[in-house]
PDB file of C-alpha atoms and ligand atoms in Angstrom:
ATOM      1  CA  MET A  69      74.997 -94.568 -37.640  1.00  0.00           C
ATOM      2  CA  PRO A  70      75.183 -90.804 -37.838  1.00  0.00           C
ATOM      3  CA  PRO A  71      78.486 -89.068 -36.703  1.00  0.00           C
ATOM      4  CA  ALA A  72      78.501 -87.657 -33.088  1.00  0.00           C
ATOM      5  CA  ASP A  73      78.530 -83.871 -32.313  1.00  0.00           C
ATOM      6  CA  ASP A  74      81.022 -82.085 -30.129  1.00  0.00           C
ATOM      7  CA  ALA A  75      78.862 -83.186 -26.963  1.00  0.00           C
ATOM      8  CA  GLY A  76      79.053 -86.713 -28.019  1.00  0.00           C
ATOM      9  CA  ARG A  77      75.480 -86.986 -28.996  1.00  0.00           C
ATOM     10  CA  PRO A  78      74.485 -88.716 -32.364  1.00  0.00           C
ATOM     11  CA  ALA A  79      73.853 -85.997 -34.898  1.00  0.00           C
ATOM     12  CA  SER A  80      70.217 -87.114 -35.108  1.00  0.00           C
ATOM     13  CA  THR A  81      69.494 -86.520 -31.361  1.00  0.00           C
ATOM     14  CA  PRO A  82      66.301 -84.480 -31.400  1.00  0.00           C
ATOM     15  CA  VAL A  83      67.279 -80.983 -29.820  1.00  0.00           C
ATOM     16  CA  ALA A  84      65.523 -78.016 -31.372  1.00  0.00           C
ATOM     17  CA  ALA A  85      67.564 -75.674 -33.397  1.00  0.00           C
ATOM     18  CA  PRO A  86      67.171 -71.924 -32.725  1.00  0.00           C
ATOM     19  CA  VAL A  87      64.230 -70.641 -34.818  1.00  0.00           C
ATOM     20  CA  ASP A  88      66.472 -68.192 -36.808  1.00  0.00           C
ATOM     21  CA  GLU A  89      68.478 -71.218 -38.119  1.00  0.00           C
ATOM     22  CA  LEU A  90      65.321 -72.651 -39.586  1.00  0.00           C
ATOM     23  CA  ASP A  91      64.192 -71.998 -42.928  1.00  0.00           C
ATOM     24  CA  VAL A  92      60.591 -72.004 -41.987  1.00  0.00           C
ATOM     25  CA  ASP A  93      59.262 -70.234 -44.982  1.00  0.00           C
ATOM     26  CA  ALA A  94      60.474 -73.053 -47.042  1.00  0.00           C
ATOM     27  CA  LEU A  95      57.779 -75.326 -45.500  1.00  0.00           C
ATOM     28  CA  ARG A  96      55.114 -73.660 -47.785  1.00  0.00           C
ATOM     29  CA  ALA A  97      56.466 -75.933 -50.565  1.00  0.00           C
ATOM     30  CA  TRP A  98      55.067 -78.779 -48.661  1.00  0.00           C
ATOM     31  CA  ILE A  99      51.681 -77.363 -48.077  1.00  0.00           C
ATOM     32  CA  LEU A 100      49.130 -77.764 -50.684  1.00  0.00           C
ATOM     33  CA  ASP A 101      46.274 -75.325 -51.552  1.00  0.00           C
ATOM     34  CA  VAL A 102      43.096 -77.211 -52.304  1.00  0.00           C
ATOM     35  CA  PRO A 103      40.230 -75.044 -53.673  1.00  0.00           C
ATOM     36  CA  ASN A 104      36.599 -75.583 -52.632  1.00  0.00           C
ATOM     37  CA  PHE A 105      37.356 -78.240 -49.973  1.00  0.00           C
ATOM     38  CA  PRO A 106      35.543 -79.338 -47.860  1.00  0.00           C
ATOM     39  CA  SER A 107      33.055 -76.917 -49.253  1.00  0.00           C
ATOM     40  CA  ALA A 108      32.483 -74.465 -52.010  1.00  0.00           C
ATOM     41  CA  GLY A 109      34.548 -71.356 -51.334  1.00  0.00           C
ATOM     42  CA  VAL A 110      37.154 -72.744 -48.895  1.00  0.00           C
ATOM     43  CA  LEU A 111      40.633 -72.782 -49.798  1.00  0.00           C
ATOM     44  CA  PHE A 112      42.049 -75.761 -47.708  1.00  0.00           C
ATOM     45  CA  ARG A 113      45.613 -75.735 -46.643  1.00  0.00           C
ATOM     46  CA  ASP A 114      46.645 -79.257 -46.739  1.00  0.00           C
ATOM     47  CA  VAL A 115      49.585 -80.208 -44.576  1.00  0.00           C
ATOM     48  CA  THR A 116      49.608 -84.008 -45.216  1.00  0.00           C
ATOM     49  CA  PRO A 117      52.569 -83.728 -47.820  1.00  0.00           C
ATOM     50  CA  MET A 118      54.540 -81.967 -45.094  1.00  0.00           C
ATOM     51  CA  LEU A 119      53.906 -84.494 -42.692  1.00  0.00           C
ATOM     52  CA  ALA A 120      54.881 -87.368 -45.041  1.00  0.00           C
ATOM     53  CA  ASP A 121      58.366 -85.700 -45.500  1.00  0.00           C
ATOM     54  CA  ALA A 122      60.835 -86.606 -42.515  1.00  0.00           C
ATOM     55  CA  GLU A 123      62.976 -83.317 -43.060  1.00  0.00           C
ATOM     56  CA  ALA A 124      59.946 -80.986 -43.345  1.00  0.00           C
ATOM     57  CA  PHE A 125      58.066 -82.360 -40.412  1.00  0.00           C
ATOM     58  CA  GLY A 126      61.160 -82.347 -38.310  1.00  0.00           C
ATOM     59  CA  ARG A 127      61.953 -78.724 -39.366  1.00  0.00           C
ATOM     60  CA  CYS A 128      58.256 -77.955 -38.493  1.00  0.00           C
ATOM     61  CA  ILE A 129      58.448 -79.510 -34.921  1.00  0.00           C
ATOM     62  CA  ASP A 130      61.751 -77.724 -34.471  1.00  0.00           C
ATOM     63  CA  ALA A 131      60.293 -74.430 -35.452  1.00  0.00           C
ATOM     64  CA  LEU A 132      57.266 -74.912 -33.122  1.00  0.00           C
ATOM     65  CA  ALA A 133      59.437 -75.790 -30.165  1.00  0.00           C
ATOM     66  CA  ALA A 134      61.840 -73.087 -30.477  1.00  0.00           C
ATOM     67  CA  PRO A 135      59.997 -70.065 -28.861  1.00  0.00           C
ATOM     68  CA  TRP A 136      59.055 -72.328 -25.890  1.00  0.00           C
ATOM     69  CA  GLN A 137      62.503 -73.803 -25.075  1.00  0.00           C
ATOM     70  CA  ASP A 138      62.845 -71.508 -21.915  1.00  0.00           C
ATOM     71  CA  ALA A 139      59.067 -71.010 -21.348  1.00  0.00           C
ATOM     72  CA  GLY A 140      59.057 -73.692 -18.585  1.00  0.00           C
ATOM     73  CA  VAL A 141      56.451 -75.565 -20.445  1.00  0.00           C
ATOM     74  CA  GLU A 142      55.047 -78.604 -18.297  1.00  0.00           C
ATOM     75  CA  ALA A 143      52.503 -79.955 -20.546  1.00  0.00           C
ATOM     76  CA  VAL A 144      51.234 -79.583 -24.125  1.00  0.00           C
ATOM     77  CA  CYS A 145      47.672 -79.667 -25.116  1.00  0.00           C
ATOM     78  CA  GLY A 146      46.612 -80.652 -28.708  1.00  0.00           C
ATOM     79  CA  ILE A 147      43.374 -79.892 -30.274  1.00  0.00           C
ATOM     80  CA  GLU A 148      41.419 -82.851 -31.975  1.00  0.00           C
ATOM     81  CA  SER A 149      42.367 -84.002 -34.714  1.00  0.00           C
ATOM     82  CA  ARG A 150      45.223 -82.280 -36.531  1.00  0.00           C
ATOM     83  CA  GLY A 151      46.478 -80.567 -33.492  1.00  0.00           C
ATOM     84  CA  PHE A 152      47.254 -84.124 -32.116  1.00  0.00           C
ATOM     85  CA  ILE A 153      49.808 -84.796 -34.744  1.00  0.00           C
ATOM     86  CA  PHE A 154      51.743 -81.479 -34.162  1.00  0.00           C
ATOM     87  CA  GLY A 155      50.932 -81.509 -30.235  1.00  0.00           C
ATOM     88  CA  ALA A 156      52.131 -84.981 -29.568  1.00  0.00           C
ATOM     89  CA  ALA A 157      55.512 -84.631 -31.610  1.00  0.00           C
ATOM     90  CA  LEU A 158      56.034 -81.157 -29.894  1.00  0.00           C
ATOM     91  CA  ALA A 159      55.630 -82.525 -26.418  1.00  0.00           C
ATOM     92  CA  ARG A 160      58.264 -85.408 -27.228  1.00  0.00           C
ATOM     93  CA  ARG A 161      60.569 -82.504 -28.318  1.00  0.00           C
ATOM     94  CA  LEU A 162      59.830 -80.357 -25.260  1.00  0.00           C
ATOM     95  CA  GLU A 163      60.205 -83.543 -23.156  1.00  0.00           C
ATOM     96  CA  VAL A 164      56.838 -82.931 -21.444  1.00  0.00           C
ATOM     97  CA  GLY A 165      53.411 -84.962 -21.445  1.00  0.00           C
ATOM     98  CA  PHE A 166      50.675 -84.408 -23.998  1.00  0.00           C
ATOM     99  CA  VAL A 167      47.053 -83.893 -23.218  1.00  0.00           C
ATOM    100  CA  PRO A 168      44.381 -84.367 -25.886  1.00  0.00           C
ATOM    101  CA  LEU A 169      41.530 -81.902 -26.215  1.00  0.00           C
ATOM    102  CA  ARG A 170      38.771 -83.969 -27.748  1.00  0.00           C
ATOM    103  CA  LYS A 171      35.528 -83.630 -29.639  1.00  0.00           C
ATOM    104  CA  PRO A 172      32.444 -85.015 -27.677  1.00  0.00           C
ATOM    105  CA  GLY A 173      31.846 -88.598 -27.072  1.00  0.00           C
ATOM    106  CA  LYS A 174      35.546 -89.958 -27.173  1.00  0.00           C
ATOM    107  CA  LEU A 175      36.756 -89.630 -23.775  1.00  0.00           C
ATOM    108  CA  PRO A 176      35.454 -91.506 -20.622  1.00  0.00           C
ATOM    109  CA  PRO A 177      34.306 -89.390 -17.521  1.00  0.00           C
ATOM    110  CA  PRO A 178      35.137 -87.698 -15.377  1.00  0.00           C
ATOM    111  CA  LEU A 179      35.369 -84.857 -17.935  1.00  0.00           C
ATOM    112  CA  VAL A 180      35.350 -81.039 -18.245  1.00  0.00           C
ATOM    113  CA  GLU A 181      33.943 -79.515 -21.403  1.00  0.00           C
ATOM    114  CA  VAL A 182      33.875 -75.949 -23.164  1.00  0.00           C
ATOM    115  CA  GLU A 183      31.060 -75.392 -25.787  1.00  0.00           C
ATOM    116  CA  TYR A 184      32.166 -72.822 -28.627  1.00  0.00           C
ATOM    117  CA  ALA A 185      30.774 -71.152 -31.674  1.00  0.00           C
ATOM    118  CA  LEU A 186      31.742 -72.258 -35.101  1.00  0.00           C
ATOM    119  CA  GLU A 187      31.018 -70.417 -38.401  1.00  0.00           C
ATOM    120  CA  TYR A 188      27.749 -72.513 -38.334  1.00  0.00           C
ATOM    121  CA  GLY A 189      26.615 -73.999 -35.373  1.00  0.00           C
ATOM    122  CA  ARG A 190      28.247 -75.033 -32.148  1.00  0.00           C
ATOM    123  CA  ASP A 191      30.851 -77.571 -31.170  1.00  0.00           C
ATOM    124  CA  ARG A 192      32.520 -78.807 -27.730  1.00  0.00           C
ATOM    125  CA  LEU A 193      35.992 -79.684 -26.484  1.00  0.00           C
ATOM    126  CA  GLN A 194      36.492 -82.106 -23.687  1.00  0.00           C
ATOM    127  CA  ALA A 195      39.332 -83.217 -21.515  1.00  0.00           C
ATOM    128  CA  ARG A 196      39.765 -85.465 -18.494  1.00  0.00           C
ATOM    129  CA  SER A 197      39.031 -83.381 -15.290  1.00  0.00           C
ATOM    130  CA  GLY A 198      41.912 -82.356 -13.263  1.00  0.00           C
ATOM    131  CA  ILE A 199      44.617 -83.486 -15.625  1.00  0.00           C
ATOM    132  CA  LEU A 200      46.418 -80.078 -15.505  1.00  0.00           C
ATOM    133  CA  ASP A 201      45.692 -79.524 -11.697  1.00  0.00           C
ATOM    134  CA  GLY A 202      48.237 -77.447  -9.643  1.00  0.00           C
ATOM    135  CA  GLY A 203      48.539 -74.815 -12.414  1.00  0.00           C
ATOM    136  CA  LEU A 204      50.518 -76.947 -14.994  1.00  0.00           C
ATOM    137  CA  ARG A 205      52.027 -74.509 -17.378  1.00  0.00           C
ATOM    138  CA  THR A 206      50.369 -75.436 -20.558  1.00  0.00           C
ATOM    139  CA  LEU A 207      51.263 -74.749 -24.301  1.00  0.00           C
ATOM    140  CA  ILE A 208      48.225 -75.273 -26.731  1.00  0.00           C
ATOM    141  CA  VAL A 209      48.990 -76.475 -30.252  1.00  0.00           C
ATOM    142  CA  ASP A 210      46.836 -76.781 -33.387  1.00  0.00           C
ATOM    143  CA  ASP A 211      47.599 -76.980 -37.109  1.00  0.00           C
ATOM    144  CA  VAL A 212      45.559 -73.872 -38.259  1.00  0.00           C
ATOM    145  CA  LEU A 213      44.161 -70.767 -36.611  1.00  0.00           C
ATOM    146  CA  ALA A 214      41.040 -69.659 -38.761  1.00  0.00           C
ATOM    147  CA  THR A 215      38.330 -67.707 -36.980  1.00  0.00           C
ATOM    148  CA  GLY A 216      39.941 -68.317 -33.556  1.00  0.00           C
ATOM    149  CA  GLY A 217      36.847 -70.018 -31.829  1.00  0.00           C
ATOM    150  CA  THR A 218      38.700 -73.248 -31.487  1.00  0.00           C
ATOM    151  CA  LEU A 219      41.960 -71.942 -30.016  1.00  0.00           C
ATOM    152  CA  ALA A 220      40.037 -69.496 -27.579  1.00  0.00           C
ATOM    153  CA  ALA A 221      37.854 -72.612 -26.397  1.00  0.00           C
ATOM    154  CA  ALA A 222      40.958 -74.514 -25.607  1.00  0.00           C
ATOM    155  CA  HIS A 223      42.349 -71.779 -23.487  1.00  0.00           C
ATOM    156  CA  GLU A 224      39.226 -71.722 -21.490  1.00  0.00           C
ATOM    157  CA  LEU A 225      39.368 -75.545 -21.169  1.00  0.00           C
ATOM    158  CA  VAL A 226      42.847 -75.438 -20.148  1.00  0.00           C
ATOM    159  CA  THR A 227      41.735 -72.806 -17.277  1.00  0.00           C
ATOM    160  CA  ARG A 228      38.871 -74.890 -16.176  1.00  0.00           C
ATOM    161  CA  LEU A 229      41.307 -78.084 -15.932  1.00  0.00           C
ATOM    162  CA  GLY A 230      43.383 -76.216 -13.643  1.00  0.00           C
ATOM    163  CA  GLY A 231      46.123 -75.463 -15.787  1.00  0.00           C
ATOM    164  CA  LEU A 232      47.871 -72.165 -16.570  1.00  0.00           C
ATOM    165  CA  THR A 233      48.152 -71.414 -20.463  1.00  0.00           C
ATOM    166  CA  VAL A 234      51.654 -69.999 -21.239  1.00  0.00           C
ATOM    167  CA  GLY A 235      50.756 -69.523 -25.121  1.00  0.00           C
ATOM    168  CA  ALA A 236      49.805 -71.237 -28.213  1.00  0.00           C
ATOM    169  CA  GLY A 237      51.675 -72.542 -31.144  1.00  0.00           C
ATOM    170  CA  VAL A 238      49.950 -73.079 -34.709  1.00  0.00           C
ATOM    171  CA  VAL A 239      51.545 -74.023 -38.039  1.00  0.00           C
ATOM    172  CA  ILE A 240      49.324 -71.739 -40.231  1.00  0.00           C
ATOM    173  CA  GLU A 241      47.435 -68.713 -39.340  1.00  0.00           C
ATOM    174  CA  LEU A 242      44.813 -67.580 -41.852  1.00  0.00           C
ATOM    175  CA  SER A 243      45.225 -63.996 -40.953  1.00  0.00           C
ATOM    176  CA  ALA A 244      42.347 -62.648 -43.258  1.00  0.00           C
ATOM    177  CA  LEU A 245      39.885 -64.261 -40.897  1.00  0.00           C
ATOM    178  CA  GLY A 246      41.029 -62.472 -37.787  1.00  0.00           C
ATOM    179  CA  GLY A 247      41.048 -65.368 -35.353  1.00  0.00           C
ATOM    180  CA  ARG A 248      44.063 -63.693 -33.310  1.00  0.00           C
ATOM    181  CA  ALA A 249      41.572 -61.185 -32.207  1.00  0.00           C
ATOM    182  CA  ARG A 250      39.754 -63.870 -30.102  1.00  0.00           C
ATOM    183  CA  TRP A 251      43.071 -64.810 -28.388  1.00  0.00           C
ATOM    184  CA  PRO A 252      43.905 -63.090 -25.031  1.00  0.00           C
ATOM    185  CA  ARG A 253      46.337 -60.137 -25.884  1.00  0.00           C
ATOM    186  CA  GLU A 254      48.422 -60.874 -22.825  1.00  0.00           C
ATOM    187  CA  LEU A 255      49.379 -64.426 -23.935  1.00  0.00           C
ATOM    188  CA  PRO A 256      51.884 -65.174 -26.911  1.00  0.00           C
ATOM    189  CA  LEU A 257      50.451 -66.951 -29.901  1.00  0.00           C
ATOM    190  CA  ARG A 258      53.107 -68.056 -32.537  1.00  0.00           C
ATOM    191  CA  ALA A 259      52.357 -68.982 -35.912  1.00  0.00           C
ATOM    192  CA  LEU A 260      54.935 -70.502 -38.201  1.00  0.00           C
ATOM    193  CA  LEU A 261      53.217 -69.311 -41.618  1.00  0.00           C
ATOM    194  CA  ASP A 262      50.940 -66.617 -42.291  1.00  0.00           C
ATOM    195  CA  TYR A 263      48.480 -67.109 -45.337  1.00  0.00           C
TER     196      TYR A 263
HETATM  197  O1  PRP B 361      39.997 -71.077 -35.805  1.00  0.00           O
HETATM  198  P1  PRP B 361      38.682 -71.893 -36.008  1.00  0.00           P
HETATM  199  O2  PRP B 361      37.769 -71.074 -37.148  1.00  0.00           O
HETATM  200  O3  PRP B 361      38.115 -72.320 -35.008  1.00  0.00           O
HETATM  201  O4  PRP B 361      39.043 -73.227 -36.940  1.00  0.00           O
HETATM  202  C1  PRP B 361      40.391 -73.997 -36.763  1.00  0.00           C
HETATM  203  C2  PRP B 361      40.173 -75.274 -36.611  1.00  0.00           C
HETATM  204  O5  PRP B 361      39.557 -75.786 -37.620  1.00  0.00           O
HETATM  205  C3  PRP B 361      40.265 -77.028 -37.866  1.00  0.00           C
HETATM  206  O6  PRP B 361      39.700 -78.089 -37.251  1.00  0.00           O
HETATM  207  P2  PRP B 361      38.428 -79.124 -37.843  1.00  0.00           P
HETATM  208  O7  PRP B 361      37.600 -79.417 -36.794  1.00  0.00           O
HETATM  209  O8  PRP B 361      38.077 -78.712 -39.211  1.00  0.00           O
HETATM  210  O9  PRP B 361      39.274 -80.325 -37.935  1.00  0.00           O
HETATM  211  P3  PRP B 361      40.269 -81.533 -37.918  1.00  0.00           P
HETATM  212  O10 PRP B 361      39.573 -82.605 -37.051  1.00  0.00           O
HETATM  213  O11 PRP B 361      40.575 -82.041 -39.234  1.00  0.00           O
HETATM  214  O12 PRP B 361      41.456 -81.019 -37.017  1.00  0.00           O
HETATM  215  C4  PRP B 361      41.501 -76.892 -37.529  1.00  0.00           C
HETATM  216  O13 PRP B 361      42.196 -78.178 -37.294  1.00  0.00           O
HETATM  217  C5  PRP B 361      41.359 -76.036 -36.236  1.00  0.00           C
HETATM  218  O14 PRP B 361      41.439 -76.895 -35.145  1.00  0.00           O
HETATM  219  N1  ADE B 362      41.317 -73.160 -44.756  1.00  0.00           N
HETATM  220  C1  ADE B 362      41.523 -74.263 -43.880  1.00  0.00           C
HETATM  221  N2  ADE B 362      42.596 -75.029 -44.314  1.00  0.00           N
HETATM  222  C2  ADE B 362      42.937 -76.144 -43.445  1.00  0.00           C
HETATM  223  N3  ADE B 362      42.369 -76.118 -42.316  1.00  0.00           N
HETATM  224  C3  ADE B 362      41.549 -75.320 -41.868  1.00  0.00           C
HETATM  225  N4  ADE B 362      40.831 -75.362 -40.857  1.00  0.00           N
HETATM  226  C4  ADE B 362      39.857 -74.057 -40.891  1.00  0.00           C
HETATM  227  N5  ADE B 362      40.133 -73.514 -42.049  1.00  0.00           N
HETATM  228  C5  ADE B 362      41.081 -74.173 -42.751  1.00  0.00           C
END
């Protein structure tokens, strides 16, 4: 059993630390660069080593949570599939519910969906109709911001679901791809690591 802190909580109680106390940049050591995956010319940033390390994963979730502690977040939406990993952990840390935004064919009706453009072709995101009704204050979470189409579609879906997007958090921003330009200027978008 870990020693108790001044407030009598066990030291391991999951309370997010202020972001400036977290060495976020050190997380790069757990993110692997994989050239030519999943196709030639793509430099894939693989977060699975970070997920497998309890301290690094915990630090990542603390850092994702820190900017939103006082933002009145009422729900976290995670984008399939890697966004589920970070989104669900973050929802628990912020002590709010989790809403999965899913690829087509995974959720039963009634559904609301948004179609969006990919680099090649189109895709769709779906969620349960009415699940954010009443203007639920919603934080959108994903692992990577690349061209920005996915995150922009998630914001549109949250709006159609009756929610109010308070902002978005991503672990990695591939800033050379310019995805931030597709995100509404007036909404905060926080990235832990810029590549
Ligand atoms: O900014 P964009 O250009 O829209 O790309 C970002 C998206 O691409 C990846 O998803 P992907 O569908 O590849 O896969 P996943 O199921 O492994 O999360 C990533 O997880 C983001 O959701
Ligand atoms: N380069 C990349 N690495 C990991 N995930 C991605 N999603 C989109 N582009 C990516």
